[in-house]
Amino acid sequence: MDSSEKMNRTEISALGKVAFVDRLTRPFATSADPRIRQGIGDDGAVIDRGGDRLEVICQTTMLEGIDFDLTYTPLEHLGYKLVVAALSNLCAMNAQAEYLTVSAGLSARFSVEEASALYDGIKRAVDTYGLALIGGNTSASLTGLTLAATAIGSATADELTLRSGAAENELLCVTGDLGAAYMGLQLLEREKRVLRGNGVSRPEIGKEHAYLLERQLKPEARVEVLRQLNGEGIKPSAMIDITRGLASAALHLCRCSGVGARIYLNRIPIASDTFKLAEEMHIDPVVAALNGGDDFELLFTAPLEKHRELLAMPGVDVIGHVVPASAGAALVTPDGGEIRLQAPDWTAREEG
Amino acid sequence: MDSSEKMNRTEISALGKVAFVDRLTRPFATSADPRIRQGIGDDGAVIDRGGDRLEVICQTTMLEGIDFDLTYTPLEHLGYKLVVAALSNLCAMNAQAEYLTVSAGLSARFSVEEASALYDGIKRAVDTYGLALIGGNTSASLTGLTLAATAIGSATADELTLRSGAAENELLCVTGDLGAAYMGLQLLEREKRVLRGNGVSRPEIGKEHAYLLERQLKPEARVEVLRQLNGEGIKPSAMIDITRGLASAALHLCRCSGVGARIYLNRIPIASDTFKLAEEMHIDPVVAALNGGDDFELLFTAPLEKHRELLAMPGVDVIGHVVPASAGAALVTPDGGEIRLQAPDWTAREEG
């Protein structure tokens, strides 16, 4: 029926995820449509319809077994997180979110009440962030719960921030703290292992870990920080959201901007709760920050002259600076040594 | 962690899919945003950004095991079909397609070549229909291949056609022919059963069934018919695409428009190839047309005074007319009897 039967077989892992996504999307890289201001390759696409605002469109998927585990993820939180994940992409474009479509593939074991809990969470997030859910569909699924959301927003040409705008000598900044969601996940996974087989369906975890769990199960999007930056007259030159760890985000930003970066290891913001649990579990908290997922923080670059304002701003840390592409992307250790920045390969999603 | 552990349990099938989707989406039904011209409940959502064209947004998902079977679906065709499915929703709004985002969740067994074949099909469809792929992502999946596409287009306020515009005495029309994709599916399923276990990976099916296979594996969207209608000065008053059978589409259209309908059984367009194979397989071809999926044809209503033009138009059949809601939706048999129209319940997706 087609020629695919005799196809060669190259494993995705052999090619590497960046090259793989590039191979899939390269044929779509150019378009004759002058209204496309940004196509594939950023947190969202940007269309210029000729009005005073550009339209920004971001698509996000969350798949059972990869992006969440229903044994310990309350469905209401999952619905909320789906919206946050979609919204976080719009934040990374410095765009204002407006509309959302959500499609859910529900397995047969789902009850009406469970599906309702999922949509209650979506509703709560939509209300919290002032969005409107305008479409999508609900279907049966044989293959676990699958969620897809498209967030649509807008930004003026001045506001719009791409991954590609970073320039040499600019400051590299990050919002919030990193690695907490990853440690929350480790906690849930540990409890799952402990409780497996004894009939208790949801782990009980001590109150001292509330912050880590909240960061994993009910993250928020960094809308407020963008308002602060705007209030201070600071326009990020490049931005990306940190959903698969700082390392992956920094490498994407460097590649899209054609620059390198130096990130000072001891400036990466890590919460004390993250440190404590990482120590207890024999995990390097810096590795959690670099490679852990689901933080939904923002990595951005800003002009050097805004150094003082950025240092004074709550919820923002200056973690390094932009260097020429030839110098590459590296971590700087406290003793001044350099470690080449690397991201884990094709394991979960590729941000496309 | 939340209150869901003690939840009541109602099966989705017990509630019925229309009531189920209504329960999930009702909280989102109203919005204070005056720019939303159509929210949840049509083939797509419509946003009025103040320009001379309205924006139309349609989200579609296709899940392995529900919407396709990879044992007999060439990946290139699947990619093509995904785009057609998304586009068909825009056609049903009488909108012009412009942009597309696609997200794919790929299981670990996928090779680079297989993923490329999928995207080759997407590329071919995008080129055929003059769209631009502007975003999306590629992720790993533990649960089979999952595809999500969002199609974005536009229409003037005059062109825009909702499900809700049908009025009494109007003509009920359908494009193309129905049931062929369903019979193509039966053919592929039969070959799969025959060949299971003998090591042949893709069924060989005789050339006489080429039409049915093409309708199932490589459908097209009805862009051309919309151009014809426009050329004849016929503006559909209501429209919906037929992806889950004529019965489901007609019932949706009637409910959204607050009308009833009479559909003449012997006027439902069914191709001779569909008839022949249905007879051979002891399937009622009318049932294939009413309840079979994947036809991607359009059901629309039009003013009575366009009767002559519609009868003369290739690729369009007048199959009935609109009656008051109190008269309900029914099939009319050749002897003048009436059968209440019913659609299969929660099995595959709900168009929503």
XYZ file of C-alpha atoms in Angstrom, chain A residues 1-5 7-13 15 20-21 23-25 27-28 30-31 33 35-36 38-42 44-49 55 57 59-61 63-67 72 74-77 98-99 101-117 119-120 122-124 126 131-146 148-150 152-154 188 201-205 213 217 346-352, chain B residues 1-5 7-13 15 20-21 23-25 27-28 30-31 33 35-36 38-42 44-49 55 57 59-61 63-67 72 74-77 98-99 101-117 119-120 122-124 126 131-146 148-150 152-154 188 201-205 213 217 346-352:
226
model
C 0.000 0.000 0.000
C 2.990 2.241 0.454
C 6.730 1.949 0.358
C 7.237 1.936 4.083
C 7.570 -1.815 4.438
C 12.097 1.238 5.312
C 15.425 1.589 7.041
C 15.171 1.727 10.784
C 17.010 4.381 12.794
C 16.194 4.616 16.492
C 15.167 8.090 17.649
C 17.685 7.838 20.479
C 19.748 10.385 16.108
C 15.166 14.214 15.239
C 12.797 17.140 15.726
C 14.415 16.352 10.644
C 10.647 16.226 11.164
C 10.057 19.955 11.126
C 10.254 20.735 5.624
C 7.851 23.137 7.352
C 9.658 28.187 5.420
C 6.329 29.506 4.301
C 2.865 33.541 4.188
C 1.873 36.946 8.289
C 3.797 34.191 10.071
C 7.302 32.912 14.143
C 6.640 29.356 12.999
C 7.876 26.083 14.447
C 10.761 26.297 16.893
C 9.688 28.580 19.729
C 4.525 29.322 20.427
C 3.734 30.465 16.911
C 3.107 34.107 16.106
C 0.707 35.402 13.468
C 0.403 39.012 12.392
C -3.197 39.611 11.336
C -1.605 36.493 17.855
C -0.606 30.136 19.635
C -0.036 23.679 21.803
C 0.681 21.366 24.740
C 0.020 17.684 25.303
C 0.113 11.829 28.209
C -0.523 9.280 30.942
C 2.617 7.383 31.901
C 4.936 10.066 30.490
C 3.706 13.344 31.891
C -0.949 9.812 42.795
C -5.578 14.049 41.717
C -7.570 14.669 38.545
C -8.555 18.176 39.538
C -4.899 19.093 39.930
C -6.912 34.771 26.122
C -8.397 31.519 24.877
C -9.114 24.634 23.679
C -8.798 21.293 25.471
C -9.207 17.780 24.110
C -9.310 14.784 26.418
C -9.089 11.114 25.464
C -10.650 9.196 28.359
C -10.161 5.491 28.917
C -13.203 3.338 29.524
C -12.395 3.038 33.232
C -13.094 6.761 33.698
C -16.321 7.590 35.468
C -18.412 10.698 34.919
C -17.265 11.979 38.326
C -13.589 11.515 37.454
C -13.985 13.291 34.131
C -15.847 16.063 35.962
C -12.993 16.407 38.486
C -12.745 19.572 34.051
C -13.275 21.194 37.467
C -9.490 23.105 34.102
C -12.294 25.459 35.116
C -10.461 26.602 38.227
C -9.255 29.105 33.475
C -8.968 32.633 30.186
C -11.979 31.363 28.268
C -12.303 27.734 27.212
C -13.728 27.929 23.706
C -13.417 24.474 22.218
C -11.939 21.022 22.071
C -13.457 17.591 22.299
C -13.865 14.573 24.531
C -13.233 11.137 23.102
C -12.714 7.581 24.197
C -9.154 6.329 24.536
C -7.810 2.779 24.569
C -4.384 3.970 25.553
C -4.670 5.861 28.807
C -5.631 9.450 29.465
C -4.393 11.825 26.781
C -4.088 18.247 24.469
C -4.496 21.965 24.997
C -4.016 24.909 22.699
C -4.157 31.402 22.247
C -3.082 34.847 23.320
C -1.684 38.084 22.021
C 5.355 10.626 45.153
C -4.619 4.050 46.892
C -3.038 7.410 47.584
C 0.143 8.059 49.541
C 0.098 10.065 52.754
C 3.049 12.421 52.790
C 4.143 18.431 46.311
C 0.941 18.671 41.475
C 14.902 11.812 24.031
C 13.138 10.664 27.160
C 10.029 12.699 27.504
C 8.817 15.448 25.276
C 10.776 17.677 23.025
C 9.744 21.310 23.191
C 9.109 22.083 19.597
C -4.782 14.755 48.911
C -8.165 15.589 47.470
C -11.733 14.530 47.969
C -11.943 12.269 44.952
C -11.272 9.048 46.827
C -16.375 9.827 44.803
C -19.548 8.332 43.479
C -19.096 6.377 40.299
C -21.362 6.866 37.299
C -20.364 5.166 34.058
C -20.133 7.481 31.051
C -22.279 5.052 29.071
C -25.245 9.026 31.358
C -21.842 13.642 29.544
C -20.246 16.240 27.293
C -22.024 18.114 32.026
C -18.309 18.654 31.385
C -18.665 21.748 29.239
C -19.487 25.448 33.314
C -17.626 26.937 30.341
C -20.788 31.533 29.176
C -17.986 34.036 29.103
C -15.645 38.118 26.642
C -15.197 38.710 21.265
C -16.236 35.051 21.530
C -18.981 30.871 19.193
C -17.538 28.899 22.096
C -17.816 25.205 22.875
C -20.477 23.273 20.976
C -19.766 23.718 17.272
C -14.914 25.161 15.863
C -14.712 28.251 18.031
C -15.069 31.736 16.571
C -13.277 34.842 17.811
C -13.979 38.368 16.624
C -10.730 40.336 16.869
C -10.969 33.784 13.424
C -10.233 27.525 15.650
C -8.986 21.100 17.590
C -8.887 17.438 16.562
C -7.294 14.395 18.137
C -5.702 8.125 19.092
C -4.251 4.726 18.245
C -6.738 1.922 18.799
C -9.732 4.260 18.618
C -9.260 6.339 15.513
C -3.019 -1.494 8.219
C 0.333 3.603 6.332
C 1.841 6.381 8.433
C 2.004 8.800 5.542
C -1.722 8.398 4.985
C -4.772 29.040 7.198
C -2.609 27.560 9.951
C -0.314 23.025 14.796
C 0.347 19.300 15.257
C 1.500 17.421 18.344
C 2.519 13.789 18.144
C 3.137 11.393 21.022
C 5.337 8.626 19.621
C 5.841 5.285 21.308
C 9.380 4.008 21.797
C 8.942 1.458 19.004
C 8.748 4.285 16.451
C 11.798 4.733 14.264
C 13.008 8.007 12.790
C 11.856 6.783 9.371
C 8.358 6.002 10.625
C 8.023 9.376 12.304
C 9.272 10.980 9.094
C 6.650 9.113 7.060
C 5.263 14.049 8.914
C 5.646 13.515 5.141
C 1.250 15.991 7.106
C 3.454 17.957 4.720
C 1.644 16.628 1.665
C -0.511 20.990 4.227
C -1.921 25.569 4.927
C 1.161 26.395 6.982
C 2.274 24.234 9.895
C 3.326 26.738 12.538
C 3.775 24.781 15.749
C 3.174 21.785 17.949
C 5.511 19.354 19.612
C 6.813 15.813 19.462
C 6.946 13.771 22.638
C 7.425 10.231 23.796
C 4.316 8.165 24.490
C 3.944 5.024 26.578
C 0.434 4.479 25.367
C 0.459 4.250 21.604
C 0.537 6.939 18.967
C -1.471 10.028 19.909
C -3.530 16.314 18.164
C -4.014 19.038 15.592
C -5.394 22.535 15.842
C -6.893 27.916 12.501
C -8.708 29.744 9.768
C -10.951 32.671 9.100
C -9.086 -3.752 6.277
C 2.363 -7.305 7.737
C 0.052 -5.466 5.392
C -3.040 -6.886 3.703
C -3.270 -7.156 -0.070
C -6.695 -6.076 -1.199
C -9.769 2.022 0.803
C -7.125 5.751 4.393
C -20.280 6.791 23.658
C -18.040 4.580 21.560
C -15.522 6.763 19.851
C -15.186 10.477 20.002
C -17.812 13.021 20.758
C -17.781 15.987 18.440
C -17.847 18.807 20.706
